């Protein structure tokens, strides 16, 4: 890089070291023609004095005037010499040169970038006028310049040898410049394609736009690439200014990671880029001067913003920011020099004219080095991440190997692809028997149970922790929990999962459930037997009490007054006996209901919303101020056991009224019912005192009550609900840990079809 910079500086010095800028022999004067209509004859006859200028003043910025230049050429030697007058700015529209001697026009030449290059130029990209001067002769050259671009007139006068030397060094400089840019562009394009890096693509786009701009500003594009397209050449500087502008802001945005480190500033970048995108189509509708000012103005706006962003990020030690700031500083300085020279703020000279080329090249080289450094850092980080990934993978494989759960993968037909040792142990398989093993056939004893699940997996759904009774390889039944999911890598589809041996736990649970069912059956038989044995004498007692009541009424009508006091005492004792007999009858009725009565009901068509509304009507007046809110979600009607459902809901409401809401100021009950796919979910909540945590496991036991001695409670209400839910609907109940009494009931089998 240092060698490249030294070579560029040497060429730039040599570019400015040859040629004469109107020295003692040549004099330069200029005349402004505001009318743009004056001819050479008019100029010669004009009384307006010409103004002398120097090398540093040969720049007039953007102007609509026509400029006339007058140069005095002398040949003091005794032999003919050739002198070359060259305007080193290729973007002038029309240039006329008149060679005169003693008031007579000897030669007229016309050069323009509005006609094909080969029709007007003399193998020079600039405006070159060559004249053979006679010995000891004096001449005057009048040059008329008209242009829409900047009226920049850097004139140099050479003798033949000086011109050849100048051209040689220019060829060296621009050859090195374009060669470097092309090589860098191709090299970074290959990297961009290889790495598929957005930043590299943006860099290549910016570099190619910069190369196009340099070729347009220096006239090389018109000389070598589009010599037959003067109209395109007239637009090429604007295209060259717009092209890199499309990539400048995105390059800085992604290279500096603005969105990551400064999210608010990222919005500014997006707004500026939107401004660029809006401005570029406007170039089609503006004249050359306005378009040029617009693009230069945009560059002068966002270039300092990018530079300040890079400096700020460098201060905070963001990756790559310091190098990017250095690169952009070189560009901003060169761009500023070029823009100021175009607007005639500073003199136009070879240094200011070529500053953009050299500064831009320096910037591109530094950014290229920064990108290479970023890529190297990225490779290092990826290698570190790969090593860490390999370490994690090794630990993961070790964990899988030592896991007590069976971990496996299989293809879509059930053939096992990979497995860990626990998988073989759980299913009683030897390593050499795996090829004969089909996972789908072993996962369940019934094919119609597992294959719907496999189809569900192939549809992209997952199964997590599903308990299944499976067969081992030796055809022994074993309870397992199955977890399955579909995995797709490239075009390979597999099913991955794990199995856990829960056979001992399920056996203990089944044994516990069996004993619980036996206990409940025994209890129901006991209750049924007691109810039956008590029911007959109880009925006789109630009949006898009714008969005695009739005798009492006859005696009370016929007895004397002295006997009525004794009869009143007898009446009180009789009423107490009758009340107790009725309580016994109610208990017997409840015993019968718990044992068998409502478990033999038939399914009927139920309107869910109407059933809940009737519950509200029948129970809202049981407690003063009670509000019952209901919600229903599901089909309009469904088929199920209506009486058991009503018993469940009425039992819950009665339980709240008797035990939870008795001292509540604003009693409130919420009942929710959801019907879906022949299953039901009930939610019930009141704002009462709730259930103490230490008795949650006892409230569904028979005869358990927190109001012992209360004539209206028997301890069978919640037990009856639990009995119906579990035995009739095969459902479950759960007391939730929330305020008040909150229970959820799931009924998976409604015993009918929804409509």
JSON list of C-alpha atoms in Angstrom, two decimals, residues 83-90 95 97 109-112 120-131 156:
[
{"chain": "A", "resi": 83, "resn": "UNK", "atom": "CA", "xyz": [3.08, 25.20, -29.58]},
{"chain": "A", "resi": 84, "resn": "UNK", "atom": "CA", "xyz": [0.12, 23.42, -28.00]},
{"chain": "A", "resi": 85, "resn": "UNK", "atom": "CA", "xyz": [-2.63, 25.19, -26.11]},
{"chain": "A", "resi": 86, "resn": "UNK", "atom": "CA", "xyz": [-4.65, 22.76, -23.97]},
{"chain": "A", "resi": 87, "resn": "UNK", "atom": "CA", "xyz": [-7.66, 23.33, -21.73]},
{"chain": "A", "resi": 88, "resn": "UNK", "atom": "CA", "xyz": [-7.39, 20.57, -19.13]},
{"chain": "A", "resi": 89, "resn": "UNK", "atom": "CA", "xyz": [-11.13, 20.25, -18.48]},
{"chain": "A", "resi": 90, "resn": "UNK", "atom": "CA", "xyz": [-13.02, 17.88, -20.82]},
{"chain": "A", "resi": 95, "resn": "UNK", "atom": "CA", "xyz": [-14.85, 25.65, -27.73]},
{"chain": "A", "resi": 97, "resn": "UNK", "atom": "CA", "xyz": [-10.17, 28.77, -31.27]},
{"chain": "A", "resi": 109, "resn": "UNK", "atom": "CA", "xyz": [-10.84, 25.25, -34.97]},
{"chain": "A", "resi": 110, "resn": "UNK", "atom": "CA", "xyz": [-14.01, 24.03, -33.27]},
{"chain": "A", "resi": 111, "resn": "UNK", "atom": "CA", "xyz": [-14.03, 21.33, -30.57]},
{"chain": "A", "resi": 112, "resn": "UNK", "atom": "CA", "xyz": [-17.06, 20.06, -28.62]},
{"chain": "A", "resi": 120, "resn": "UNK", "atom": "CA", "xyz": [-13.27, 16.81, -33.25]},
{"chain": "A", "resi": 121, "resn": "UNK", "atom": "CA", "xyz": [-10.38, 15.65, -31.07]},
{"chain": "A", "resi": 122, "resn": "UNK", "atom": "CA", "xyz": [-6.69, 15.14, -31.86]},
{"chain": "A", "resi": 123, "resn": "UNK", "atom": "CA", "xyz": [-5.94, 12.05, -29.82]},
{"chain": "A", "resi": 124, "resn": "UNK", "atom": "CA", "xyz": [-6.27, 13.99, -26.58]},
{"chain": "A", "resi": 125, "resn": "UNK", "atom": "CA", "xyz": [-9.13, 13.77, -24.14]},
{"chain": "A", "resi": 126, "resn": "UNK", "atom": "CA", "xyz": [-8.79, 17.48, -23.35]},
{"chain": "A", "resi": 127, "resn": "UNK", "atom": "CA", "xyz": [-9.31, 20.44, -25.70]},
{"chain": "A", "resi": 128, "resn": "UNK", "atom": "CA", "xyz": [-5.99, 20.69, -27.58]},
{"chain": "A", "resi": 129, "resn": "UNK", "atom": "CA", "xyz": [-5.07, 23.32, -30.17]},
{"chain": "A", "resi": 130, "resn": "UNK", "atom": "CA", "xyz": [-1.69, 22.92, -31.92]},
{"chain": "A", "resi": 131, "resn": "UNK", "atom": "CA", "xyz": [-0.11, 25.71, -33.97]},
{"chain": "A", "resi": 156, "resn": "UNK", "atom": "CA", "xyz": [-1.49, 25.06, -20.28]}
]
